[in-house]
Amino acid sequence: MTVDDIRERIKKKDIELYVQELLQFENSFDGFEKAIEPLAERLKIGRVEGHLHIEADIKSVQDEDRHDVFYAGDGLYSEKGKYQKTFPAVENGYCELTAFPYENVEWSEKEKEDIALLLEILYLHVTRSRLIRKTREYSYCNLITMLPNSAGFVRIIQQRCQNQTICQYNGFYFNLKSFGLLSYKYGGAEGDLIIKRYAVAVRKWLAEDETLAHLGGDNFMALVKKSRTAEFLHFLEKVEVTAKYMGRIVPVYIAAAAGVYEITAKDRDPRNIMNGLSIAVSYARQHKLPYAFLTDKMLEETVDVQRMEQMLPEALEKREFQVYYQPKVDIRTGQIVGTEALARWIHNGEVIQPFRFIPTMERNGFIIHLDLYILKRVCEAINEWIEKGYKLVPISVNISRNDISGVGHDPRMLAERIIRIIKEYDIDPKYIIIEVTETTEASEQKDLYDFIKNMSEAGIATSIDDFGTGCSTLSVLRDFPVNEIKIDRSFINHEAFSTQDQIIIKSIIQMARQLNLNVITEGVETEEQARFLLELGCNHAQGYLYDKPLEQSAFESRLSVGGYDRKI
């Protein structure tokens, strides 16, 4: 065996030991110094450094630039004669590894080959360790923005609680306004990039010790120093990013609705902070506020809502929900031409108004059960009135937009359920009007159109509630096979009617009549309003001028006489 053979065997053994030692530390860069020591002594390596540089892109919100010393020998090392190799990083960047010789040492070409192999193995170890670490970190981050997700944010709060710095910050939960429209306009892929650019812009604004988290979709959380709270809320009112549209880069301005939790030294449970933030942002969104600070009143209301949610299924089963009827009246004659079925919750003798339970049902998806329940009770009432010999009028039954376009809902299946109920009670479809509200969301418009079309094909009339308040008004008149529109009360509840009011209402009425649609105005409270509507060509009204919503027995009494003495 030659000297070279012996050297090769020693080198091979050293490399094997080097690799085995590294594998014991697969999750970190630790252990490298011990692993390389035999090779370093043989090759006279005085120091090994690494430089990892990752540039922010779609995979990474922040730049990353780190320097590591993997090995430092006892003697002095020299910059002269260093050996350096650059490798591509898995992300958008590079990994640069450098070996330095001891002073007065010059490596041979053969030794440089050995050092190159050493660095290549180190690179594989660094990449593998980083991949394992990143894989674990990914369970705590959002994969679009690479920011902490909900679990990651909780972990950060826990760390701040443990080191007793959490009370230096306020918590923020913010939701981007109208992001669905942006995503629809620019496309889903560009929508993800807009979210990414938004995250970069917000992260850039924050200080190094402040935290931004991305919960998913258009929902973010943050920890911001208390002294910067007002400044941050102002910043969230208008964040500028860019979007690619038809081959051009265009500016996009994004506003957010925010909930704020003022963290104190007593806060030790991340769940309480997270729950408080959810309550505050929900309040801001429901009340169309730019932001809302969590208050004790909000917490009390949340407890009430949770209690109400628990009561709803049993209340429906016990038939605690009663149908009240508000007449629709011909302004000229006072005759009842229709009525709207409205839900009232009678619990322990108390009448619970819709504004207290409808929003809760809308949020938790229970509203579909109430809507179909009301439809069944209306069908029962129609059959009772037929037996009593009353002259019937069409009854409007409200169907929530969430029933049509909510998560897991299908407009065609909903239409089939409504048709089936009407058939089960053997009701002539001409006595039922399904009342829905218009929408500005393109995806919801498609679902609404499909639903109305199915109703029309079954001979069931439909009515658009709150007409004129959405952006889709003209397209609804043109494209949707509806039978009736209800002009929103906001057009007539001014103390004095403006010229603009008159022009808008008159235009709506004229267009509707030319399209053979019935027009009714809701919220009519005075004879002046009724007279104004009549002059503009609207003959039907609904409101307190005639009656508030009536219990069934009271409505039957009114129905038996056919209307009101009041004529305009």
Coordinates of C-alpha atoms in Angstrom, one line a residue:
M1 CA 0.0 0.0 0.0
T2 CA 1.4 3.4 -1.0
V3 CA 1.5 6.5 1.1
D4 CA -1.1 8.1 -1.2
D5 CA -3.4 5.0 -0.5
I6 CA -3.0 5.5 3.2
R7 CA -3.7 9.2 2.9
E8 CA -6.9 8.4 0.9
R9 CA -8.1 5.9 3.6
I10 CA -7.4 8.5 6.3
K11 CA -9.3 11.2 4.4
K12 CA -12.2 8.8 3.7
K13 CA -12.4 7.9 7.4
D14 CA -12.2 11.5 8.4
I15 CA -15.0 12.4 5.9
E16 CA -17.2 9.6 7.2
L17 CA -16.7 10.7 10.8
Y18 CA -17.4 14.3 9.7
V19 CA -20.7 13.3 8.1
Q20 CA -21.8 11.1 11.0
E21 CA -21.1 13.8 13.4
L22 CA -23.1 16.4 11.4
L23 CA -26.1 14.0 11.2
Q24 CA -26.3 14.1 15.0
F25 CA -27.2 17.8 14.7
E26 CA -29.6 17.7 11.7
N27 CA -31.9 20.4 13.1
S28 CA -29.2 23.1 13.7
F29 CA -25.7 24.3 12.7
D30 CA -24.4 23.2 16.1
G31 CA -21.9 20.4 16.2
F32 CA -20.0 21.4 13.1
E33 CA -16.9 22.5 15.1
K34 CA -16.6 19.1 16.6
A35 CA -17.3 17.4 13.3
I36 CA -14.7 19.3 11.3
E37 CA -11.9 19.2 13.9
P38 CA -10.0 16.2 12.6
L39 CA -10.2 17.5 9.0
A40 CA -9.3 21.0 10.1
E41 CA -6.2 19.8 11.9
R42 CA -5.0 17.7 8.9
L43 CA -5.8 20.5 6.4
K44 CA -4.6 23.4 8.6
I45 CA -8.0 25.2 8.5
G46 CA -8.1 28.0 11.0
R47 CA -11.7 29.2 10.5
V48 CA -14.9 28.4 8.5
E49 CA -17.6 31.1 8.0
G50 CA -20.9 31.1 6.2
H51 CA -22.9 33.9 4.7
L52 CA -26.6 33.3 3.9
H53 CA -28.5 35.9 1.9
I54 CA -32.2 35.6 1.1
E55 CA -34.0 38.4 -0.8
A56 CA -37.6 39.1 -0.2
D57 CA -39.9 37.7 -2.9
I58 CA -43.2 35.7 -3.0
K59 CA -41.6 33.1 -0.7
S60 CA -40.3 35.5 1.8
V61 CA -41.7 38.8 3.1
Q62 CA -38.4 39.9 4.6
D63 CA -34.8 39.9 3.5
E64 CA -32.6 37.6 5.5
D65 CA -28.9 38.2 5.9
R66 CA -27.0 36.1 8.4
H67 CA -23.3 35.3 9.1
D68 CA -22.2 32.2 11.0
V69 CA -18.9 31.0 12.2
F70 CA -18.9 27.3 11.9
Y71 CA -15.4 26.6 13.1
A72 CA -12.7 28.7 14.9
G73 CA -9.4 27.1 15.6
D74 CA -7.0 28.0 18.4
G75 CA -4.4 29.7 16.2
L76 CA -4.5 32.8 14.1
Y77 CA -6.0 32.5 10.7
S78 CA -5.2 34.3 7.5
E79 CA -7.4 36.1 5.0
K80 CA -4.8 35.5 2.4
G81 CA -5.2 32.2 0.6
K82 CA -8.8 31.7 1.7
Y83 CA -11.0 29.2 -0.2
Q84 CA -14.6 30.3 -1.0
K85 CA -17.5 28.6 -2.7
T86 CA -20.9 30.0 -3.4
F87 CA -24.0 27.8 -3.6
P88 CA -27.6 28.7 -4.6
A89 CA -30.1 28.9 -1.7
V90 CA -33.4 27.1 -1.9
E91 CA -35.1 30.5 -1.8
N92 CA -34.2 33.6 -3.7
G93 CA -30.6 34.0 -2.7
Y94 CA -27.2 32.3 -2.1
C95 CA -25.1 30.6 0.5
E96 CA -21.4 31.5 0.6
L97 CA -19.0 29.3 2.5
T98 CA -15.4 30.3 3.2
A99 CA -12.4 28.4 4.7
F100 CA -9.4 30.3 6.0
P101 CA -5.9 28.8 6.5
Y102 CA -3.8 29.3 9.5
E103 CA -1.2 32.0 9.1
N104 CA 1.7 31.1 6.8
V105 CA -0.2 28.1 5.4
E106 CA -0.7 27.8 1.7
W107 CA -3.0 24.9 0.5
S108 CA -2.0 22.7 -2.4
E109 CA -4.5 22.0 -5.2
K110 CA -5.1 18.5 -3.7
E111 CA -5.9 20.1 -0.3
K112 CA -8.2 22.6 -2.0
E113 CA -10.1 19.7 -3.5
D114 CA -10.5 18.2 0.0
I115 CA -11.7 21.6 1.4
A116 CA -14.1 21.9 -1.5
L117 CA -15.6 18.6 -0.6
L118 CA -15.8 19.6 3.0
L119 CA -17.6 22.8 2.1
E120 CA -20.0 21.0 -0.2
I121 CA -21.0 18.6 2.6
L122 CA -21.4 21.6 4.9
Y123 CA -23.6 23.2 2.4
L124 CA -25.8 20.1 2.2
H125 CA -26.0 20.0 5.9
V126 CA -26.8 23.7 6.2
T127 CA -29.5 23.4 3.5
R128 CA -30.9 20.2 5.1
S129 CA -30.9 21.8 8.6
R130 CA -32.5 24.9 7.3
L131 CA -35.2 22.9 5.4
I132 CA -36.1 20.9 8.5
R133 CA -36.2 24.1 10.6
K134 CA -38.3 25.9 8.0
T135 CA -40.7 23.0 7.7
R136 CA -41.4 23.2 11.4
E137 CA -41.6 27.0 11.2
Y138 CA -44.2 26.7 8.3
S139 CA -46.7 25.3 10.8
Y140 CA -46.5 28.7 12.4
C141 CA -46.6 30.9 9.3
N142 CA -48.7 31.8 6.4
L143 CA -47.4 30.3 3.2
I144 CA -48.3 33.2 1.0
T145 CA -46.7 36.0 3.0
M146 CA -44.4 33.8 5.2
L147 CA -45.6 35.9 8.2
P148 CA -46.6 34.2 11.5
N149 CA -50.1 32.7 11.2
S150 CA -52.5 32.4 14.1
A151 CA -50.5 29.8 15.9
G152 CA -47.3 31.7 15.3
F153 CA -48.8 34.9 16.7
V154 CA -50.0 33.1 19.8
R155 CA -46.4 31.8 20.3
I156 CA -45.0 35.3 20.0
I157 CA -47.5 36.6 22.5
Q158 CA -46.6 33.8 24.9
Q159 CA -42.9 34.7 24.6
R160 CA -43.7 38.4 25.3
C161 CA -45.8 37.4 28.3
Q162 CA -42.9 35.2 29.6
N163 CA -40.3 38.0 29.3
Q164 CA -42.9 40.5 30.7
T165 CA -42.7 42.9 27.7
I166 CA -46.2 42.2 26.3
C167 CA -47.7 45.3 28.1
Q168 CA -45.5 47.6 26.0
Y169 CA -47.7 46.8 23.0
N170 CA -51.3 47.0 21.8
G171 CA -52.8 44.2 19.8
F172 CA -54.4 44.9 16.4
Y173 CA -56.7 42.7 14.3
F174 CA -57.4 44.3 10.9
N175 CA -59.4 43.2 7.9
L176 CA -58.9 44.6 4.4
K177 CA -61.9 46.4 3.0
S178 CA -63.4 45.3 -0.3
F179 CA -60.5 43.0 -1.0
G180 CA -62.9 40.6 -2.7
L181 CA -63.5 43.2 -5.4
L182 CA -59.8 43.7 -5.9
S183 CA -59.3 40.0 -6.2
Y184 CA -62.1 39.8 -8.7
K185 CA -60.8 42.7 -10.8
Y186 CA -57.1 41.7 -10.9
G187 CA -57.6 37.9 -10.6
G188 CA -56.8 35.4 -7.9
A189 CA -53.1 35.1 -8.6
E190 CA -52.5 38.8 -8.7
G191 CA -54.7 39.0 -5.6
D192 CA -52.2 36.9 -3.7
L193 CA -49.4 39.1 -4.9
I194 CA -51.4 42.2 -3.7
I195 CA -51.7 40.6 -0.3
K196 CA -48.0 39.9 -0.3
R197 CA -47.1 43.4 -1.3
Y198 CA -49.5 44.7 1.4
A199 CA -47.7 42.6 4.0
V200 CA -44.3 43.9 2.8
A201 CA -45.6 47.5 3.1
V202 CA -47.0 47.0 6.6
R203 CA -43.9 45.1 7.8
K204 CA -41.7 47.9 6.4
W205 CA -43.7 50.5 8.5
L206 CA -43.4 48.5 11.7
A207 CA -40.4 48.8 14.0
E208 CA -38.0 45.8 14.4
D209 CA -39.5 44.8 17.8
E210 CA -43.1 45.0 16.5
T211 CA -44.9 42.0 15.0
L212 CA -47.1 41.4 12.0
A213 CA -49.1 38.2 11.5
H214 CA -51.2 37.0 8.6
L215 CA -54.1 34.8 9.6
G216 CA -55.1 34.0 6.1
G217 CA -57.1 35.7 3.3
D218 CA -57.3 39.4 4.1
N219 CA -57.0 39.2 7.9
F220 CA -53.9 40.4 9.7
M221 CA -52.8 40.9 13.4
A222 CA -50.1 43.0 14.8
L223 CA -48.3 43.9 18.0
V224 CA -47.4 47.6 17.9
K225 CA -45.9 49.8 20.6
K226 CA -48.6 51.7 22.6
S227 CA -47.0 55.0 21.8
R228 CA -47.5 54.4 18.0
T229 CA -51.1 53.2 18.2
A230 CA -52.7 56.3 16.7
E231 CA -50.0 56.5 14.1
F232 CA -50.6 52.9 13.1
L233 CA -54.3 53.3 12.8
H234 CA -53.8 56.3 10.6
F235 CA -51.4 54.3 8.4
L236 CA -54.0 51.5 8.0
E237 CA -56.5 54.0 6.6
K238 CA -54.6 54.0 3.2
V239 CA -51.8 51.6 2.4
E240 CA -50.5 52.0 -1.1
V241 CA -49.4 48.9 -3.0
T242 CA -49.2 48.0 -6.7
A243 CA -51.0 45.6 -9.0
K244 CA -50.4 44.4 -12.5
Y245 CA -53.4 45.2 -14.7
M246 CA -53.6 44.7 -18.5
G247 CA -49.8 44.7 -18.7
R248 CA -49.4 47.9 -16.7
I249 CA -48.3 48.5 -13.0
V250 CA -51.1 50.5 -11.3
P251 CA -51.4 51.9 -7.8
V252 CA -53.8 50.2 -5.4
Y253 CA -54.9 51.9 -2.1
I254 CA -56.1 49.5 0.6
A255 CA -58.0 50.5 3.7
A256 CA -58.6 48.3 6.7
A257 CA -61.1 48.0 9.5
A258 CA -59.2 47.3 12.8
G259 CA -59.9 46.1 16.2
V260 CA -57.6 47.2 19.0
Y261 CA -56.9 45.4 22.3
E262 CA -55.1 47.6 24.9
I263 CA -52.8 45.0 26.6
T264 CA -52.1 45.4 30.3
A265 CA -49.6 43.7 32.7
K266 CA -52.5 41.5 33.8
D267 CA -52.8 39.9 30.4
R268 CA -51.1 36.5 30.5
D269 CA -53.3 34.3 28.3
P270 CA -52.9 34.7 24.5
R271 CA -56.4 33.3 24.0
N272 CA -57.9 36.3 25.8
I273 CA -56.0 38.7 23.7
M274 CA -56.9 36.9 20.5
N275 CA -60.6 36.7 21.5
G276 CA -60.6 40.3 22.5
L277 CA -59.2 41.3 19.1
S278 CA -61.8 39.2 17.2
I279 CA -64.6 40.9 19.2
A280 CA -63.2 44.4 18.5
V281 CA -62.7 44.0 14.8
S282 CA -66.1 42.4 14.4
Y283 CA -67.6 45.4 16.1
A284 CA -65.7 47.8 13.8
R285 CA -66.9 45.9 10.7
Q286 CA -70.5 45.6 11.8
H287 CA -70.7 49.3 12.6
K288 CA -68.6 50.3 9.5
L289 CA -66.0 52.0 11.6
P290 CA -62.3 52.4 10.6
Y291 CA -61.4 51.0 14.0
A292 CA -62.8 50.0 17.4
F293 CA -61.1 49.6 20.8
L294 CA -62.3 46.7 22.9
T295 CA -64.6 47.7 25.7
D296 CA -66.4 46.0 28.5
K297 CA -69.7 46.7 26.7
M298 CA -68.5 44.7 23.7
L299 CA -67.5 41.8 25.9
E300 CA -71.0 41.8 27.5
E301 CA -72.6 41.9 24.1
T302 CA -70.5 39.0 23.0
V303 CA -71.6 37.0 26.0
D304 CA -75.2 37.8 25.2
V305 CA -74.7 36.8 21.6
Q306 CA -73.1 33.5 22.6
R307 CA -76.0 32.8 25.0
M308 CA -78.4 33.7 22.2
E309 CA -76.7 31.3 19.8
Q310 CA -77.1 28.5 22.3
M311 CA -80.8 29.3 22.6
L312 CA -81.7 29.5 18.9
P313 CA -82.1 25.8 18.0
E314 CA -84.4 25.2 21.0
A315 CA -86.4 28.4 20.3
L316 CA -87.0 27.3 16.8
E317 CA -88.1 23.8 17.9
K318 CA -90.5 25.3 20.5
R319 CA -91.9 27.6 17.8
E320 CA -91.0 30.7 19.8
F321 CA -90.5 32.6 16.5
Q322 CA -93.8 34.2 15.5
V323 CA -94.7 35.7 12.1
Y324 CA -95.8 39.3 12.1
Y325 CA -97.3 40.9 9.0
Q326 CA -96.8 44.5 7.7
P327 CA -99.3 45.4 5.0
K328 CA -98.4 46.8 1.6
V329 CA -101.0 49.4 0.6
D330 CA -102.3 51.1 -2.5
I331 CA -101.7 54.7 -1.7
R332 CA -104.7 55.8 -3.9
T333 CA -107.3 53.5 -2.4
G334 CA -106.0 52.4 1.0
Q335 CA -106.5 48.8 -0.1
I336 CA -104.2 46.1 1.1
V337 CA -102.3 44.7 -2.0
G338 CA -99.8 42.5 -0.2
T339 CA -97.9 42.0 3.0
E340 CA -94.5 41.2 4.3
A341 CA -93.8 38.3 6.7
L342 CA -91.4 39.4 9.5
A343 CA -89.9 37.3 12.3
R344 CA -90.4 38.1 16.0
W345 CA -88.9 36.1 18.8
I346 CA -91.2 35.7 21.7
H347 CA -89.2 34.4 24.7
N348 CA -90.6 34.2 28.2
G349 CA -93.3 36.7 27.2
E350 CA -90.8 39.2 25.9
V351 CA -90.8 40.2 22.2
I352 CA -87.2 40.1 21.0
Q353 CA -86.7 42.5 18.0
P354 CA -84.9 41.2 14.8
F355 CA -81.9 43.5 15.2
R356 CA -81.0 41.5 18.3
F357 CA -81.0 38.1 16.7
I358 CA -80.8 38.4 12.9
P359 CA -77.2 39.5 12.7
T360 CA -76.2 36.6 15.0
M361 CA -78.0 34.2 12.7
E362 CA -76.4 35.8 9.6
R363 CA -73.0 35.2 11.1
N364 CA -73.4 31.6 12.3
G365 CA -75.4 30.4 9.3
F366 CA -78.6 29.7 11.3
I367 CA -80.5 32.2 9.3
I368 CA -81.5 29.6 6.6
H369 CA -83.4 27.6 9.2
L370 CA -85.3 30.7 10.3
D371 CA -86.1 31.8 6.8
L372 CA -87.5 28.4 5.8
Y373 CA -89.4 28.1 9.1
I374 CA -91.1 31.5 8.4
L375 CA -92.0 30.2 4.9
K376 CA -93.7 27.2 6.4
R377 CA -95.6 29.2 8.9
V378 CA -96.7 31.6 6.1
C379 CA -97.9 28.6 4.1
E380 CA -99.9 27.4 7.2
A381 CA -101.4 30.8 7.6
I382 CA -102.5 30.9 3.9
N383 CA -104.3 27.6 4.3
E384 CA -106.0 28.9 7.4
W385 CA -107.2 32.1 5.6
I386 CA -108.5 30.1 2.7
E387 CA -110.6 28.1 5.2
K388 CA -111.8 31.3 6.8
G389 CA -112.7 32.8 3.4
Y390 CA -110.4 35.8 3.5
K391 CA -109.5 37.5 0.3
L392 CA -105.8 36.6 0.0
V393 CA -102.9 38.9 -1.0
P394 CA -99.4 38.0 -1.9
I395 CA -97.0 37.5 1.0
S396 CA -93.4 38.4 0.8
V397 CA -91.0 36.1 2.6
N398 CA -87.4 37.2 3.2
I399 CA -84.5 35.0 2.1
S400 CA -81.1 36.1 3.4
R401 CA -78.3 36.7 0.9
N402 CA -76.3 34.2 3.1
D403 CA -78.8 31.5 2.3
I404 CA -78.0 32.0 -1.4
S405 CA -74.3 32.7 -1.4
G406 CA -73.1 31.6 2.0
V407 CA -70.4 29.1 2.5
G408 CA -71.6 25.6 1.6
H409 CA -74.9 27.0 0.1
D410 CA -76.1 26.3 -3.4
P411 CA -78.7 28.7 -4.9
R412 CA -80.3 25.9 -6.9
M413 CA -80.7 23.6 -3.9
L414 CA -82.2 26.5 -1.9
A415 CA -84.7 27.1 -4.8
E416 CA -85.6 23.4 -4.8
R417 CA -86.2 23.5 -1.0
I418 CA -88.5 26.5 -1.3
I419 CA -90.4 25.0 -4.2
R420 CA -90.8 21.8 -2.3
I421 CA -92.2 23.5 0.8
I422 CA -94.7 25.5 -1.2
K423 CA -95.9 22.2 -2.9
E424 CA -96.0 20.3 0.3
Y425 CA -98.5 22.9 1.7
D426 CA -100.4 22.9 -1.6
I427 CA -100.0 26.7 -2.0
D428 CA -100.7 28.5 -5.2
P429 CA -97.3 30.1 -6.0
K430 CA -99.0 33.4 -6.9
Y431 CA -99.5 34.0 -3.1
I432 CA -95.8 33.9 -2.4
I433 CA -93.1 36.5 -3.1
I434 CA -89.5 35.7 -2.3
E435 CA -87.8 38.9 -1.1
V436 CA -84.0 39.2 -1.5
T437 CA -81.5 42.0 -1.3
E438 CA -79.2 43.1 -4.2
T439 CA -75.4 42.7 -3.9
T440 CA -72.3 44.3 -5.3
E441 CA -70.2 41.2 -5.2
A442 CA -69.8 39.6 -8.6
S443 CA -69.8 36.0 -7.3
E444 CA -72.9 36.7 -5.3
Q445 CA -74.7 38.4 -8.3
K446 CA -74.2 35.1 -10.2
D447 CA -75.7 33.1 -7.4
L448 CA -78.6 35.6 -7.0
Y449 CA -79.3 35.5 -10.7
D450 CA -79.4 31.6 -10.7
F451 CA -81.7 31.7 -7.6
I452 CA -84.1 34.2 -9.1
K453 CA -84.2 32.4 -12.4
N454 CA -85.1 29.2 -10.6
M455 CA -87.9 31.0 -8.8
S456 CA -89.2 32.5 -12.0
E457 CA -89.2 29.1 -13.8
A458 CA -91.3 27.7 -10.9
G459 CA -93.8 30.6 -11.2
I460 CA -92.8 32.2 -7.9
A461 CA -92.4 36.0 -7.9
T462 CA -89.3 37.7 -6.5
S463 CA -88.8 41.1 -5.0
I464 CA -85.5 43.1 -4.6
D465 CA -85.4 44.7 -1.2
D466 CA -83.5 47.9 -0.4
F467 CA -83.4 48.7 -4.1
G468 CA -81.1 51.6 -5.1
T469 CA -78.6 51.2 -2.3
G470 CA -76.2 48.8 -4.1
C471 CA -73.9 49.4 -7.1
S472 CA -75.7 46.8 -9.2
T473 CA -79.1 48.6 -9.6
L474 CA -79.2 49.0 -13.4
S475 CA -77.9 45.5 -14.1
V476 CA -80.5 44.0 -11.7
L477 CA -83.3 45.8 -13.7
R478 CA -81.9 44.7 -17.0
D479 CA -80.7 41.2 -16.3
F480 CA -82.7 39.7 -13.4
P481 CA -86.2 38.2 -14.0
V482 CA -87.6 39.9 -10.9
N483 CA -91.3 41.0 -10.4
E484 CA -91.0 43.7 -7.8
I485 CA -88.6 46.2 -6.5
K486 CA -88.7 47.9 -3.1
I487 CA -87.3 51.4 -3.0
D488 CA -85.2 51.8 0.1
R489 CA -86.5 54.0 2.9
S490 CA -83.2 56.1 2.8
F491 CA -84.6 57.9 -0.3
I492 CA -87.6 59.3 1.5
N493 CA -86.6 59.7 5.2
H494 CA -85.2 63.2 4.8
E495 CA -87.0 66.1 6.3
A496 CA -87.2 67.7 2.9
F497 CA -86.9 66.0 -0.4
S498 CA -84.1 67.2 -2.5
T499 CA -84.1 67.6 -6.3
Q500 CA -81.7 64.7 -6.4
D501 CA -84.1 62.5 -4.4
Q502 CA -86.9 63.3 -6.9
I503 CA -84.8 62.6 -9.9
I504 CA -83.5 59.3 -8.6
I505 CA -86.8 57.9 -7.4
K506 CA -88.7 59.1 -10.5
S507 CA -86.1 57.5 -12.8
I508 CA -86.3 54.2 -10.9
I509 CA -90.1 54.2 -11.0
Q510 CA -90.2 55.0 -14.7
M511 CA -87.7 52.3 -15.6
A512 CA -89.5 49.7 -13.5
R513 CA -92.9 50.5 -15.0
Q514 CA -91.6 50.3 -18.5
L515 CA -90.2 46.8 -17.6
N516 CA -93.6 45.8 -16.1
L517 CA -92.2 45.6 -12.6
N518 CA -94.3 46.4 -9.5
V519 CA -92.8 49.2 -7.4
I520 CA -93.3 49.7 -3.7
T521 CA -91.6 52.1 -1.3
E522 CA -90.9 51.0 2.3
G523 CA -90.5 53.1 5.4
V524 CA -93.4 55.5 4.5
E525 CA -94.4 57.3 7.7
T526 CA -96.2 60.5 6.6
E527 CA -98.9 61.6 4.2
E528 CA -96.4 64.0 2.7
Q529 CA -94.1 61.1 1.7
A530 CA -97.0 59.1 0.3
R531 CA -98.3 62.1 -1.7
F532 CA -94.8 62.7 -3.0
L533 CA -94.5 59.0 -4.1
L534 CA -97.9 59.1 -5.8
E535 CA -96.9 62.2 -7.8
L536 CA -93.8 60.4 -9.0
G537 CA -95.9 57.4 -10.1
C538 CA -95.3 55.0 -7.2
N539 CA -98.7 53.7 -6.1
H540 CA -97.8 51.2 -3.4
A541 CA -96.3 51.8 0.0
Q542 CA -95.4 50.0 3.2
G543 CA -94.7 51.7 6.5
Y544 CA -96.0 53.1 9.8
L545 CA -98.3 55.5 8.0
Y546 CA -100.6 52.5 7.7
D547 CA -99.4 49.9 10.3
K548 CA -96.5 48.6 12.2
P549 CA -95.9 44.8 11.8
L550 CA -98.9 43.1 13.2
E551 CA -99.5 39.8 15.0
Q552 CA -101.3 37.3 12.9
S553 CA -104.7 37.8 14.6
A554 CA -104.4 41.6 14.2
F555 CA -103.5 41.3 10.5
E556 CA -106.4 38.9 10.0
S557 CA -108.7 41.6 11.3
R558 CA -107.2 44.2 9.0
L559 CA -107.3 41.7 6.1
S560 CA -111.0 41.0 6.7
V561 CA -111.9 44.7 6.1
G562 CA -109.6 44.8 3.1
G563 CA -107.6 48.0 3.9
Y564 CA -107.5 51.5 5.4
D565 CA -109.7 54.5 5.2
R566 CA -106.7 56.7 4.6
K567 CA -106.5 57.7 0.9
I568 CA -104.2 60.2 -0.8

